[in-house]
Coordinates of C-alpha atoms in Angstrom, one line a residue:
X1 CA 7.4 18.8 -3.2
X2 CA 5.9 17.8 0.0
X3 CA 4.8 14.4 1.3
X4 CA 2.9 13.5 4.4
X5 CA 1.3 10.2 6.0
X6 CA -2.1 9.8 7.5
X7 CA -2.9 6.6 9.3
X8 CA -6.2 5.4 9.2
X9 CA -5.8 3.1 12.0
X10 CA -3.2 1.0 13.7
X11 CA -3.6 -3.0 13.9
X12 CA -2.0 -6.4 14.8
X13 CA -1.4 -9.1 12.7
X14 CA 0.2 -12.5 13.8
X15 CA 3.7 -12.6 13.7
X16 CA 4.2 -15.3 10.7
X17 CA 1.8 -13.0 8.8
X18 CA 5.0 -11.3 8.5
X19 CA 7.6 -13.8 7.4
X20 CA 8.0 -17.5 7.4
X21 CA 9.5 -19.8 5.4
X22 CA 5.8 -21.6 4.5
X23 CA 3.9 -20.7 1.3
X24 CA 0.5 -21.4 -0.2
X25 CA -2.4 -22.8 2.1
X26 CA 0.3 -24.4 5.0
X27 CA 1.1 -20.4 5.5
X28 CA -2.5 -19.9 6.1
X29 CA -2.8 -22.8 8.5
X30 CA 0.5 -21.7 10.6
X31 CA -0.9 -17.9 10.5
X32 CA -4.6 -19.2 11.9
X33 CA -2.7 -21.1 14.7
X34 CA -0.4 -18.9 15.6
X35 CA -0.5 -17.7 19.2
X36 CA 1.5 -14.5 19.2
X37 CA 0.4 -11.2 17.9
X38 CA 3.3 -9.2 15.4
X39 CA 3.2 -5.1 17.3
X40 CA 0.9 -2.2 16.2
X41 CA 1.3 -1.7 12.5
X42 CA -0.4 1.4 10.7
X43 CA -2.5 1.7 7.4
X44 CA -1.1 4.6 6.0
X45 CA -1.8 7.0 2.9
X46 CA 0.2 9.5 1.7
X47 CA -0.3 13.2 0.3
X48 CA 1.3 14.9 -2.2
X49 CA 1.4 18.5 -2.5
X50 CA 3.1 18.8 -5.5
X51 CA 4.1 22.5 -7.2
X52 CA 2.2 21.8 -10.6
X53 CA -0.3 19.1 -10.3
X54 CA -1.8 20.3 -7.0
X55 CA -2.8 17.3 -4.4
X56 CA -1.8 13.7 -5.1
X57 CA -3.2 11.1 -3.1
X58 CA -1.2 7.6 -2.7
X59 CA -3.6 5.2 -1.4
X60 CA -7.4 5.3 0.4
X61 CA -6.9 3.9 3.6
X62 CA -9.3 1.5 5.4
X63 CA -12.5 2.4 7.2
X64 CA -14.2 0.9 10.5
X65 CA -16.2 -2.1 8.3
X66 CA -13.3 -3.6 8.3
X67 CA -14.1 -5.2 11.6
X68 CA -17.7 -6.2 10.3
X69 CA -16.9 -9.7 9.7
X70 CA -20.6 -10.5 8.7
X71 CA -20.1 -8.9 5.6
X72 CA -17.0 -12.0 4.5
X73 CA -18.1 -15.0 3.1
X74 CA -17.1 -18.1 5.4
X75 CA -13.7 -18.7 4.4
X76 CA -12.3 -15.5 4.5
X77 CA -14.3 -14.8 8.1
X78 CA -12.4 -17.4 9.7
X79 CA -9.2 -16.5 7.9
X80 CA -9.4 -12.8 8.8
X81 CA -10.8 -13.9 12.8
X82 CA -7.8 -15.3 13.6
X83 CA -5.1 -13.0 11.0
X84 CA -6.0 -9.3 12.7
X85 CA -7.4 -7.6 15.4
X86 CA -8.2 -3.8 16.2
X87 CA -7.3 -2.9 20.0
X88 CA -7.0 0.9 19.0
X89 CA -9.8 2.6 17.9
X90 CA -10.0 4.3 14.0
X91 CA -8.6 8.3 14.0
X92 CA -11.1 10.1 11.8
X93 CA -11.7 9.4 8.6
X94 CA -9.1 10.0 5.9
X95 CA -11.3 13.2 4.4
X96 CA -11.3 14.8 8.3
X97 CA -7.7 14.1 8.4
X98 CA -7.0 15.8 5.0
X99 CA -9.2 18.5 6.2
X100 CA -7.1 19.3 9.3
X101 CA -4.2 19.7 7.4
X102 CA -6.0 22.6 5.5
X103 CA -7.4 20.3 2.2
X104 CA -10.5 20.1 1.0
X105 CA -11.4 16.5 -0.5
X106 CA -12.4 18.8 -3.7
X107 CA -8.2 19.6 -4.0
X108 CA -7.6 15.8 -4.1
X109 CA -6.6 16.2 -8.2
X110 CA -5.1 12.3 -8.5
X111 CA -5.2 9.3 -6.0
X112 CA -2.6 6.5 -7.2
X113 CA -3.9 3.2 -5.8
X114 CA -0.9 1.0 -5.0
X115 CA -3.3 -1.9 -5.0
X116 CA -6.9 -2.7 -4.5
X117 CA -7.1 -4.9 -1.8
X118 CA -9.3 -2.9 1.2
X119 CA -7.4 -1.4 3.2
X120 CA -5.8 0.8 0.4
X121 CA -9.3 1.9 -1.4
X122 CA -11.1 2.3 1.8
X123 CA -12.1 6.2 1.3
X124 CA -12.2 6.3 -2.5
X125 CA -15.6 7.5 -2.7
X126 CA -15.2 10.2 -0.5
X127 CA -13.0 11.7 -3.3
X128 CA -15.5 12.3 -6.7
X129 CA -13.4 14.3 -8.5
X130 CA -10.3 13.2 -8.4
X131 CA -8.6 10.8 -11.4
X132 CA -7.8 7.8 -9.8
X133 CA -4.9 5.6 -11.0
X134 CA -4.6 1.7 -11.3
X135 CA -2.7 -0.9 -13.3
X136 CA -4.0 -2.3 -15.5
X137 CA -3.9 -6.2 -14.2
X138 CA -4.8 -4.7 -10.7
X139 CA -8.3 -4.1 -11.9
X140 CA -8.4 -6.9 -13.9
X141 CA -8.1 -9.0 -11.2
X142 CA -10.8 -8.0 -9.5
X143 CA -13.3 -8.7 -12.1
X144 CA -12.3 -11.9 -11.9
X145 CA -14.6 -14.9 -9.9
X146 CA -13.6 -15.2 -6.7
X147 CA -12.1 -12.0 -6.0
X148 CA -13.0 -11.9 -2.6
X149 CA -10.7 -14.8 -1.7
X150 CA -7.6 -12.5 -2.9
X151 CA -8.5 -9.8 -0.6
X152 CA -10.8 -7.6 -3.5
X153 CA -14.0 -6.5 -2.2
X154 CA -15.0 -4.1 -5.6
X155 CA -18.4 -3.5 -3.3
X156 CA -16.3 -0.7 -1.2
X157 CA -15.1 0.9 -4.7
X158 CA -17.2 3.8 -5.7
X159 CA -20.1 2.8 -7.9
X160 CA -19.2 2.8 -11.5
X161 CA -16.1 2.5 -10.7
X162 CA -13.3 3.1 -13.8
X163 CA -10.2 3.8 -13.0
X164 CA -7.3 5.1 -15.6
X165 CA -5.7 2.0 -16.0
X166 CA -1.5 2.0 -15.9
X167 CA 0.4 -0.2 -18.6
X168 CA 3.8 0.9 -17.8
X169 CA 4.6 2.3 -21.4
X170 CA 7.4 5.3 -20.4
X171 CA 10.6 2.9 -20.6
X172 CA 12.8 1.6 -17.9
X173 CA 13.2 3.3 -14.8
X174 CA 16.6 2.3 -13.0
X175 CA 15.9 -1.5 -11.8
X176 CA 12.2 -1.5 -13.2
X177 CA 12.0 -2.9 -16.3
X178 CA 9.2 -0.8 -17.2
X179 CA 7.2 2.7 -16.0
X180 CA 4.3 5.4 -15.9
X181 CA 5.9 8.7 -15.7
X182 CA 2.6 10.3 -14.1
X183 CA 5.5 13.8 -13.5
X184 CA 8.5 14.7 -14.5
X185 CA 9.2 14.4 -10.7
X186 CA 7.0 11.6 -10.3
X187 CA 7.0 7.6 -11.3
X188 CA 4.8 4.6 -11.3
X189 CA 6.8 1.3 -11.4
X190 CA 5.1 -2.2 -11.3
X191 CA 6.2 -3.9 -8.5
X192 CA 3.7 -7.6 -8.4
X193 CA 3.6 -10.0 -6.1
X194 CA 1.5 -8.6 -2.8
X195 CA -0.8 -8.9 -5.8
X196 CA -1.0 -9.1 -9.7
X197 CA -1.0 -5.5 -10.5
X198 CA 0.9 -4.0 -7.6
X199 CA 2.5 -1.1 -8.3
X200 CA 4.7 1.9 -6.2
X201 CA 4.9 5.5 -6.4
X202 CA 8.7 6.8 -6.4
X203 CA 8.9 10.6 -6.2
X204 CA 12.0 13.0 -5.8
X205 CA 12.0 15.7 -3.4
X206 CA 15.0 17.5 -1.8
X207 CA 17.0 15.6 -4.6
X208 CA 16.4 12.5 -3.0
X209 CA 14.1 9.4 -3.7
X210 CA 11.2 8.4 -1.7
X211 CA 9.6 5.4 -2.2
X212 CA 6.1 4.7 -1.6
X213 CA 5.8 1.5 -1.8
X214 CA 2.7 0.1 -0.6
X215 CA 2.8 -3.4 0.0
X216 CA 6.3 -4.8 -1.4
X217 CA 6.9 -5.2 2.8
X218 CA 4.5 -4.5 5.1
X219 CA 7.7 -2.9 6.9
X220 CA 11.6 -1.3 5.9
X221 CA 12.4 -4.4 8.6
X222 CA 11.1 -6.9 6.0
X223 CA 12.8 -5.7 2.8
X224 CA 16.4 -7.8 2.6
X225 CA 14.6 -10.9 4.2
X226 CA 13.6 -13.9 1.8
X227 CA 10.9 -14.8 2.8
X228 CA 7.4 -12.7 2.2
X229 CA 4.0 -11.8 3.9
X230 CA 1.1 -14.0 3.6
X231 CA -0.5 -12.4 1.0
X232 CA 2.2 -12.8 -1.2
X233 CA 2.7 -16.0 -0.2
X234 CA -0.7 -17.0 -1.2
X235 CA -0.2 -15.1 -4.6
X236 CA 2.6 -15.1 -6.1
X237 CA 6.0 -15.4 -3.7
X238 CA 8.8 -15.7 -6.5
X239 CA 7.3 -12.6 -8.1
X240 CA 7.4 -10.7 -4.3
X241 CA 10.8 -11.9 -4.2
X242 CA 12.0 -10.2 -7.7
X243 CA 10.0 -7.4 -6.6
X244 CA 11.8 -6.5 -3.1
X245 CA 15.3 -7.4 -5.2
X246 CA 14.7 -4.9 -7.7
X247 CA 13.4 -2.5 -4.9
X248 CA 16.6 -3.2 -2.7
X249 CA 18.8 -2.5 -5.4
X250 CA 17.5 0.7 -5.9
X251 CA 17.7 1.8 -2.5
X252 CA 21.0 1.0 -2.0
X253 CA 22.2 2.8 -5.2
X254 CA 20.4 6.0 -5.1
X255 CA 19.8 6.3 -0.9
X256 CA 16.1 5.9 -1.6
X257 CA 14.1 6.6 1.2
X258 CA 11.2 3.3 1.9
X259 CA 8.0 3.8 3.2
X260 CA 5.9 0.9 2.9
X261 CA 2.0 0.9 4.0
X262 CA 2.2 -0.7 7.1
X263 CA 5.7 0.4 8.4
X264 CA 5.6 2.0 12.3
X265 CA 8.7 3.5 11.6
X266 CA 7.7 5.4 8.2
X267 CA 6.0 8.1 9.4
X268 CA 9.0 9.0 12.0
X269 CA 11.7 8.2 9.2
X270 CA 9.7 10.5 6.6
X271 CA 9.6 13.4 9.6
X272 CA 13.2 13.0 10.2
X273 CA 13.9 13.4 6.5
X274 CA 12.1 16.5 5.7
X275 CA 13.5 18.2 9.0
X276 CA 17.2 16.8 7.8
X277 CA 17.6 14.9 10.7
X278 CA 19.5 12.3 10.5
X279 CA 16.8 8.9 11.4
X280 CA 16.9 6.7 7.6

């Protein structure tokens, strides 16, 4: 089995974005006045070529709107102002990518959706025929009022969009208390926090685990520290907390390799593994 990540585009966040020990709406307030800017971090996607179920996508990436702050309500216009900024320009879309890599978006059999917040769903449409996985309190909670405050913004799904909806029902999986064997080489463990139906991809390749974990950390950096991004913050930080412990646990015990969404090491540490080098 083979993985890859594409970036869609590389941004800056503030620094307390990342960790602090302030949660709820005074995390907010300290990332809005916050004067220094965290370093590049990616939004990446990963591919899949896997020997029997062809080409798995792991997340959508984001597309250029997402500088298009007229299309925000107030509240999250100011919010997002002063949270991130683009100095680099977008690399071609996530299709065009896939494309130089000698895939057609038509191969795209599965996309596994770590979470639906935009900058993971991003490209979905672009991808018609694929069968497009999401747990099951993920979608729920974007049909719920006020979405848009959470980070959901179900007008950049695809139009009629119905996911297959995950509920976990394949048994325990190490530390995860629960699991959706998609595979027999491939697993979908909950992982909430980042938000209600977060979820990340754990395959084995090379008889080793790699992690693809979305959103648990925005980076590897982030994973034994207490405190959590933001977003979690804002949501739910005791469940991110439980989350990153279960996650640490298992890396430790099996050597798993982590690649978060918004890591600037992954794509190097992912390189480094496939070409047995020795970078973790």
């Amino acid at each position: 089995m083979k993985v890859w990540g594409i970036n869609s585009v590389n941004a800056q966040l503030k620094k307390s974005w990342f960790a602090s020990p302030k949660e709820g709406l005074s995390r907010v307030l300290q990332v809005m006045q916050d004067a220094q800017w965290h370093e590049l971090s990616p939004m990446l996607s990963w591919v899949i070529e896997h020997p029997r179920a062809g080409i798995i996508l792991v997340d959508a990436g984001e597309k250029p709107q997402a500088m298009d702050l007229s299309r925000y309500p107030l509240a999250p216009r100011m919010i997002t102002r002063n949270m991130i900024r683009f100095p680099e320009n977008f690399q071609s879309p996530l299709p065009e990518q896939l494309k130089q890599m000698g895939i057609q978006a038509s191969d795209v059999e599965h996309i596994i959706v770590t979470h639906l917040h935009q900058d993971h769903v991003g490209h979905l449409s672009s991808f018609p025929k694929a069968k497009v996985w999401v747990s099951r309190a993920e979608f729920e909670a974007t049909q719920k009022p006020f979405a848009h405050m959470k980070g959901y913004w179900p007008s950049m799904f695809p139009e009629g969009f119905k996911p297959d909806l995950i509920d976990y029902r394949d048994g325990t999986f190490h530390h995860f208390e629960a699991s959706k064997a998609l595979f027999e080489d491939l697993w979908i463990v909950p992982t909430p926090g980042h938000s209600p139906g977060h979820q990340s991809v754990i395959v084995k390749s090379q008889d080793r685990f790699l992690v693809l974990a979305g959103d648990v950390t925005p980076a590897l950096q982030y994973l034994t520290l207490d405190a959590v991004d933001m977003i979690s913050a804002m949501a739910d930080p005791q469940q991110a907390r439980q989350s990153k412990q279960k996650m640490v646990r298992f890396m430790q015990e099996q050597n798993a390799l982590y690649l978060p969404s918004h890591c600037p090491t992954a794509m190097d540490r992912l390189h480094a593994f496939q070409t047995q080098k020795t970078l973790a």
